Short mmCIF file of C-alpha atoms and ligand atoms in Angstrom, two decimals:
data_model
loop_
_atom_site.label_atom_id
_atom_site.label_comp_id
_atom_site.label_asym_id
_atom_site.label_seq_id
_atom_site.Cartn_x
_atom_site.Cartn_y
_atom_site.Cartn_z
CA UNK A 183 48.40 -45.22 47.54
CA UNK A 184 45.60 -42.66 47.50
CA UNK A 185 43.17 -41.98 44.67
CA UNK A 186 42.58 -38.25 44.75
CA UNK A 187 41.40 -37.39 41.21
CA UNK A 188 37.66 -36.54 41.54
CA UNK A 189 36.93 -37.68 37.95
CA UNK A 190 38.50 -41.06 38.62
CA UNK A 191 36.61 -41.40 41.89
CA UNK A 192 33.30 -40.65 40.22
CA UNK A 193 34.00 -43.16 37.40
CA UNK A 194 34.74 -45.78 40.06
CA UNK A 195 31.37 -45.07 41.61
CA UNK A 196 29.67 -45.52 38.23
CA UNK A 197 31.35 -48.93 37.96
CA UNK A 198 29.80 -49.98 41.25
CA UNK A 199 33.09 -49.77 43.12
CA UNK A 200 32.97 -48.73 46.75
CA UNK A 201 36.14 -46.73 47.47
CA UNK A 202 37.33 -46.98 51.06
CA UNK A 203 40.23 -44.55 51.51
CA UNK A 204 43.24 -45.26 53.73
CA UNK A 205 42.41 -48.76 54.95
CA UNK A 206 44.92 -50.63 57.11
CA UNK A 207 45.58 -54.10 55.74
CA UNK A 208 46.58 -55.17 59.23
CA UNK A 209 42.84 -55.22 59.92
CA UNK A 210 42.11 -57.32 56.83
CA UNK A 211 44.73 -60.04 57.24
CA UNK A 212 44.76 -62.88 59.73
CA UNK A 213 48.41 -62.11 60.60
CA UNK A 214 47.37 -58.60 61.63
CA UNK A 215 50.26 -57.14 59.64
CA UNK A 216 50.18 -54.69 56.75
CA UNK A 217 50.29 -51.02 55.78
CA UNK A 218 47.69 -48.63 54.48
CA UNK A 219 46.14 -48.01 51.08
CA UNK A 220 42.84 -47.34 49.31
CA UNK A 221 40.53 -50.35 49.18
CA UNK A 222 38.24 -50.78 46.19
CA UNK A 223 35.30 -53.07 46.93
CA UNK A 224 33.77 -54.46 43.75
CA UNK A 225 30.02 -55.00 43.80
CA UNK A 226 29.56 -56.05 40.14
CA UNK A 227 31.72 -58.73 38.51
CA UNK A 228 30.83 -57.38 35.06
CA UNK A 229 32.55 -54.07 35.75
CA UNK A 230 35.96 -55.66 36.44
CA UNK A 231 37.39 -55.44 32.88
CA UNK A 232 36.45 -51.72 32.73
CA UNK A 233 37.81 -51.15 36.22
CA UNK A 234 41.17 -52.71 35.37
CA UNK A 235 41.38 -50.77 32.10
CA UNK A 236 40.70 -47.60 34.08
CA UNK A 237 43.41 -48.37 36.63
CA UNK A 238 45.91 -49.26 33.91
CA UNK A 239 45.23 -46.15 31.87
CA UNK A 240 45.82 -44.07 35.00
CA UNK A 241 49.00 -46.05 35.86
CA UNK A 242 47.56 -47.21 39.18
CA UNK A 243 49.07 -50.53 40.32
CA UNK A 244 46.68 -52.92 42.05
CA UNK A 245 46.50 -56.20 43.92
CA UNK A 246 43.60 -58.60 44.54
CA UNK A 247 42.73 -59.44 48.12
CA UNK A 248 40.70 -62.50 49.10
CA UNK A 249 40.13 -63.24 52.77
CA UNK A 250 43.67 -62.19 53.78
CA UNK A 251 44.30 -65.43 55.64
CA UNK A 252 47.41 -66.57 53.77
CA UNK A 253 49.03 -63.22 53.22
CA UNK A 254 51.95 -61.19 54.57
CA UNK A 255 51.85 -57.51 53.55
CA UNK A 256 54.56 -54.84 53.92
CA UNK A 257 54.18 -52.02 56.42
CA UNK A 258 53.72 -48.30 55.76
CA UNK A 259 51.98 -46.55 52.87
CA UNK A 260 51.51 -49.23 50.19
CA UNK A 261 52.30 -48.50 46.52
CA UNK A 262 49.21 -50.23 45.10
CA UNK A 263 45.47 -50.02 45.62
CA UNK A 264 43.76 -53.19 46.74
CA UNK A 265 40.72 -54.71 45.03
CA UNK A 266 38.31 -56.96 46.88
CA UNK A 267 35.02 -58.55 45.91
CA UNK A 268 31.94 -57.63 47.91
CA UNK A 269 29.98 -60.88 47.81
CA UNK A 270 26.28 -61.05 46.97
CA UNK A 271 23.71 -62.29 49.46
CA UNK A 272 23.09 -65.22 49.32
CA UNK A 273 26.55 -66.24 48.16
CA UNK A 274 25.84 -69.97 47.75
CA UNK A 275 23.11 -71.48 45.55
CA UNK A 276 22.49 -75.21 45.51
CA UNK A 277 21.19 -77.23 42.57
CA UNK A 278 21.22 -80.97 43.27
CA UNK A 279 24.84 -81.91 43.92
CA UNK A 280 26.11 -78.64 42.49
CA UNK A 281 27.01 -75.69 44.71
CA UNK A 282 27.36 -72.36 42.89
CA UNK A 283 29.50 -70.21 45.17
CA UNK A 284 30.68 -66.60 44.94
CA UNK A 285 34.45 -66.30 45.37
CA UNK A 286 33.96 -63.84 48.24
CA UNK A 287 31.99 -66.38 50.29
CA UNK A 288 33.50 -67.36 53.62
CA UNK A 289 34.96 -70.86 53.29
CA UNK A 290 33.93 -72.20 56.70
CA UNK A 291 30.38 -70.90 56.39
CA UNK A 292 30.11 -72.43 52.90
CA UNK A 293 31.27 -75.86 54.09
CA UNK A 294 28.71 -75.74 56.91
CA UNK A 295 25.90 -74.55 54.63
CA UNK A 296 26.55 -77.35 52.13
CA UNK A 297 26.76 -79.87 54.99
CA UNK A 298 23.35 -78.81 56.27
CA UNK A 299 22.01 -79.63 52.82
CA UNK A 300 23.62 -83.09 52.91
CA UNK A 301 26.54 -82.19 50.65
CA UNK A 302 29.91 -83.36 51.97
CA UNK A 303 33.50 -83.84 50.85
CA UNK A 304 34.89 -80.63 52.30
CA UNK A 305 34.97 -81.63 55.96
CA UNK A 306 38.76 -81.17 56.14
CA UNK A 307 38.46 -77.49 55.21
CA UNK A 308 36.20 -76.55 58.07
CA UNK A 309 38.81 -74.74 60.20
CA UNK A 310 40.61 -73.10 57.29
CA UNK A 311 40.03 -69.35 57.40
CA UNK A 312 39.52 -67.23 54.28
CA UNK A 313 37.28 -67.07 51.24
CA UNK A 314 36.25 -69.75 48.75
CA UNK A 315 38.13 -67.78 46.05
CA UNK A 316 41.35 -67.84 48.07
CA UNK A 317 40.97 -71.57 48.78
CA UNK A 318 40.40 -72.20 45.08
CA UNK A 319 43.43 -70.22 43.91
CA UNK A 320 45.74 -72.03 46.35
CA UNK A 321 43.94 -75.37 46.05
CA UNK A 322 43.56 -75.38 49.82
CA UNK A 323 43.48 -78.77 51.45
CA UNK A 324 43.72 -80.56 54.74
CA UNK A 325 43.24 -84.02 56.20
CA UNK A 326 43.53 -85.83 52.90
CA UNK A 327 41.27 -83.64 50.75
CA UNK A 328 41.71 -80.60 48.54
CA UNK A 329 39.11 -78.27 47.08
CA UNK A 330 40.26 -78.81 43.46
CA UNK A 331 38.85 -82.34 43.48
CA UNK A 332 35.31 -80.95 43.47
CA UNK A 333 35.64 -78.11 40.97
CA UNK A 334 33.22 -78.38 38.06
CA UNK A 335 33.53 -74.82 36.74
CA UNK A 336 35.26 -71.53 37.58
CA UNK A 337 34.26 -68.03 36.56
CA UNK A 338 37.27 -65.74 36.61
CA UNK A 339 38.71 -62.52 35.28
CA UNK A 340 41.64 -63.66 33.14
CA UNK A 341 44.56 -61.29 33.01
CA UNK A 342 45.75 -62.79 29.70
CA UNK A 343 42.55 -62.00 27.77
CA UNK A 344 41.37 -59.14 30.02
CA UNK A 345 37.94 -60.73 30.04
CA UNK A 346 35.64 -62.63 32.31
CA UNK A 347 35.67 -66.29 31.29
CA UNK A 348 34.36 -69.61 32.51
CA UNK A 349 36.69 -72.60 32.66
CA UNK A 350 35.69 -76.21 33.14
CA UNK A 351 37.34 -78.06 35.99
CA UNK A 352 39.29 -80.25 33.57
CA UNK A 353 40.86 -77.14 31.98
CA UNK A 354 42.50 -76.25 35.29
CA UNK A 355 45.30 -78.15 36.95
CA UNK A 356 45.09 -78.53 40.71
CA UNK A 357 48.23 -79.69 42.46
CA UNK A 358 49.44 -79.56 46.05
CA UNK A 359 48.86 -75.90 47.09
CA UNK A 360 49.18 -74.88 43.45
CA UNK A 361 46.86 -74.22 40.50
CA UNK A 362 47.32 -73.29 36.85
CA UNK A 363 45.67 -69.87 37.34
CA UNK A 364 47.94 -66.92 36.46
CA UNK A 365 49.01 -64.68 39.36
CA UNK A 366 46.83 -61.80 38.09
CA UNK A 367 43.73 -63.89 37.42
CA UNK A 368 40.87 -63.05 39.75
CA UNK A 369 38.57 -65.79 40.98
CA UNK A 370 34.93 -64.68 40.76
CA UNK A 371 32.76 -67.74 41.34
CA UNK A 372 33.01 -71.51 41.38
CA UNK A 373 30.68 -74.44 40.90
CA UNK A 374 31.57 -77.45 43.03
CA UNK A 375 30.08 -80.90 42.56
CA UNK A 376 29.85 -82.40 46.02
CA UNK A 377 29.02 -85.95 47.10
CA UNK A 378 25.70 -86.53 48.87
CA UNK A 379 26.14 -87.50 52.51
CA UNK A 380 23.79 -87.32 55.49
CA UNK A 381 24.38 -84.18 57.58
CA UNK A 382 25.03 -86.24 60.72
CA UNK A 383 27.83 -88.12 59.01
CA UNK A 384 29.42 -84.93 57.68
CA UNK A 385 29.16 -83.37 61.12
CA UNK A 386 31.05 -86.26 62.62
CA UNK A 387 33.85 -85.78 60.05
CA UNK A 388 33.90 -82.06 60.80
CA UNK A 389 34.19 -82.73 64.55
CA UNK A 390 37.14 -85.07 64.04
CA UNK A 391 38.99 -82.56 61.83
CA UNK A 392 38.22 -79.72 64.27
CA UNK A 393 39.61 -81.75 67.13
CA UNK A 394 42.82 -82.62 65.25
CA UNK A 395 43.27 -78.98 64.31
CA UNK A 396 42.64 -77.73 67.84
CA UNK A 397 45.19 -80.13 69.28
CA UNK A 398 47.96 -79.35 66.77
CA UNK A 399 47.56 -75.75 65.57
CA UNK A 400 47.63 -72.34 67.33
CA UNK A 401 44.05 -71.46 66.40
CA UNK A 402 43.46 -68.50 68.70
CA UNK A 403 46.58 -66.64 67.58
CA UNK A 404 47.24 -64.33 64.66
CA UNK A 405 48.84 -66.42 61.91
CA UNK A 406 48.70 -67.13 58.18
CA UNK A 407 48.38 -70.88 58.62
CA UNK A 408 51.43 -72.80 57.47
CA UNK A 409 54.24 -70.51 56.33
CA UNK A 410 56.05 -73.06 54.13
CA UNK A 411 54.80 -75.74 51.78
CA UNK A 412 55.72 -79.25 52.79
CA UNK A 413 58.72 -80.35 50.71
CA UNK A 414 58.11 -83.66 48.93
CA UNK A 415 58.28 -86.44 51.49
CA UNK A 416 58.74 -84.15 54.53
CA UNK A 417 56.65 -82.07 56.90
CA UNK A 418 58.08 -78.55 57.14
CA UNK A 419 56.70 -78.27 60.69
CA UNK A 420 58.46 -81.45 61.73
CA UNK A 421 61.81 -80.31 60.25
CA UNK A 422 61.62 -76.91 61.98
CA UNK A 423 60.56 -78.50 65.25
CA UNK A 424 63.43 -81.02 65.13
CA UNK A 425 65.87 -78.11 65.00
CA UNK A 426 64.39 -76.81 68.26
CA UNK A 427 63.11 -73.60 66.64
CA UNK A 428 59.71 -73.37 68.34
CA UNK A 429 59.64 -70.04 70.17
CA UNK A 430 62.33 -68.47 67.95
CA UNK A 431 61.37 -64.79 67.61
CA UNK A 432 62.17 -61.60 65.77
CA UNK A 433 60.34 -58.76 67.52
CA UNK A 434 56.76 -59.94 67.94
CA UNK A 435 57.02 -62.51 65.13
CA UNK A 436 57.41 -65.96 66.65
CA UNK A 437 57.58 -69.60 65.59
CA UNK A 438 54.51 -71.09 67.27
CA UNK A 439 55.10 -73.28 70.31
CA UNK A 440 52.27 -75.50 69.14
CA UNK A 441 53.05 -76.06 65.44
CA UNK A 442 56.46 -75.07 64.08
CA UNK A 443 55.20 -74.25 60.57
CA UNK A 444 52.85 -71.60 61.99
CA UNK A 445 54.51 -68.24 62.67
CA UNK A 446 52.41 -66.06 64.92
CA UNK A 447 52.15 -62.34 65.54
CA UNK A 448 52.20 -62.12 69.32
CA UNK A 449 51.57 -58.37 69.45
CA UNK A 450 52.66 -55.75 66.99
CA UNK A 451 54.94 -57.67 64.66
CA UNK A 452 56.17 -55.68 61.68
CA UNK A 453 56.29 -57.27 58.23
CA UNK A 454 60.09 -57.01 58.27
CA UNK A 455 60.16 -59.00 61.55
CA UNK A 456 58.07 -61.77 60.02
CA UNK A 457 60.16 -61.75 56.83
CA UNK A 458 63.39 -61.91 58.85
CA UNK A 459 62.03 -64.86 60.84
CA UNK A 460 60.98 -66.66 57.65
CA UNK A 461 64.44 -66.08 56.12
CA UNK A 462 66.23 -67.23 59.27
CA UNK A 463 64.22 -70.45 59.58
CA UNK A 464 64.61 -71.18 55.86
CA UNK A 465 68.41 -70.74 56.13
CA UNK A 466 68.67 -72.98 59.19
CA UNK A 467 66.62 -75.75 57.56
CA UNK A 468 68.69 -75.45 54.38
CA UNK A 469 71.93 -75.71 56.36
CA UNK A 470 70.80 -78.60 58.54
CA UNK A 471 68.98 -80.75 55.98
CA UNK A 472 69.85 -79.34 52.55
CA UNK A 473 66.10 -78.84 52.00
CA UNK A 474 64.83 -75.60 50.49
CA UNK A 475 61.54 -74.53 52.04
CA UNK A 476 59.22 -72.76 49.64
CA UNK A 477 56.76 -70.16 50.95
CA UNK A 478 53.16 -71.17 51.19
CA UNK A 479 52.27 -67.75 52.52
CA UNK A 480 51.84 -65.13 49.78
CA UNK A 481 54.08 -62.10 50.35
CA UNK A 482 53.19 -58.61 49.10
CA UNK A 483 56.48 -56.82 49.51
CA UNK A 484 56.38 -53.14 48.56
N1 EPU B 196 55.01 -82.08 63.54
C1 EPU B 196 55.99 -81.93 64.49
N2 EPU B 196 56.14 -80.69 65.04
C2 EPU B 196 55.39 -79.63 64.68
C3 EPU B 196 54.40 -79.80 63.69
C4 EPU B 196 54.23 -81.05 63.13
O1 EPU B 196 56.69 -82.86 64.83
O2 EPU B 196 55.60 -78.54 65.22
C5 EPU B 196 54.80 -83.43 62.97
C6 EPU B 196 53.46 -84.00 63.42
O3 EPU B 196 53.58 -84.65 64.66
C7 EPU B 196 53.16 -84.96 62.30
C8 EPU B 196 53.78 -84.29 61.07
O4 EPU B 196 54.74 -83.37 61.56
O5 EPU B 196 53.78 -86.18 62.49
C9 EPU B 196 52.75 -83.58 60.21
O6 EPU B 196 52.09 -82.58 60.99
P1 EPU B 196 50.56 -82.12 60.72
O7 EPU B 196 49.68 -83.31 60.77
O8 EPU B 196 50.28 -80.99 61.61
O9 EPU B 196 50.55 -81.70 59.22
P2 EPU B 196 51.46 -80.66 58.45
O10 EPU B 196 52.09 -81.41 57.31
O11 EPU B 196 52.34 -79.90 59.32
C10 EPU B 196 49.57 -80.07 56.74
C11 EPU B 196 49.12 -78.79 56.06
C12 EPU B 196 48.16 -78.03 56.95
C13 EPU B 196 46.96 -78.91 57.28
C14 EPU B 196 47.48 -80.18 57.98
C15 EPU B 196 46.38 -81.18 58.25
C16 EPU B 196 50.90 -77.93 54.66
C17 EPU B 196 52.03 -76.99 54.54
N3 EPU B 196 50.27 -77.95 55.83
O12 EPU B 196 50.33 -79.67 57.87
O13 EPU B 196 47.70 -76.92 56.19
O14 EPU B 196 46.06 -78.23 58.12
O15 EPU B 196 48.44 -80.84 57.11
O16 EPU B 196 45.99 -81.81 57.07
O17 EPU B 196 50.57 -78.62 53.70
C18 EPU B 196 48.05 -74.61 55.64
O18 EPU B 196 48.04 -74.99 54.46
O19 EPU B 196 48.20 -73.41 55.95
C19 EPU B 196 47.91 -75.64 56.68
C20 EPU B 196 47.95 -75.33 57.95
#
């Protein structure tokens, strides 16, 4: 979708929005898949309510993009504009055991920064790509921890009230790869309360998690992490692997040979290839085990 009206474009500029026309989402997602649209980079949180009112009054559909690391986007010209936060610099401020973090901050860099200041707890998240906002929305976790455990406060744009609000951690429910945020809520910033730990000790934890990840996940390849959530009591990767589906392909979309719940783009996979592969694997698992695999990957299907 292209924003051509000069009046609209100039109002966007006044709101501190940087309009980047005709951006390919393939370049902004870790799967390397996705069509083209206008990207609106938001430099001022405060302007978001006005921005969304402006888009609504001009009947312009929109979607919020975080780090693009858990996302599968349709191909071709997309029917919505995409909004993304442009993070401030610095994007993490520490105050004792509290870390105030902008949602646009890179997750891995944030974990390392906190570690260097003797704040631990997030060692398991070190190899998880994406932004802190994306991790928060999905309640990202690995190796026995999840980010929700540490949330003290969240600043967000709430779709229900159309305002920027601050919620306390105990007003939000964090479950396995699920939170109580509404789909159209936009994460803006979070305060985490992290346990004190000597840097050396945190580093050791980080090394162990890194090693486990390297040995079991296809890190160098284009993927969106795990495609399916683990059904209660099962590992989706284990179920898919047991059916001998590693290497199963549709076009350039392929079930990873290393971890069967990672689907990789080996070249120029189209979104429809990846969607067909997801559907095929889901059907086979359903038939074989009677287990319905739910997507973990977020799909933007035009
Ligand atoms: N397994 C297989 N074959 C495979 C993959 C896994 O047999 O192809 C077996 C493993 O041998 C192991 C069990 O399944 O016995 C579990 O595997 P793993 O330890 O890799 O964990 P997982 O349940 O597949 C979850 C998260 C990952 C996270 C790891 C480590 C989900 C959907 N996945 O994977 O998160 O990194 O644990 O904590 O919860 C993600 O969310 O995108 C993600 C990658």
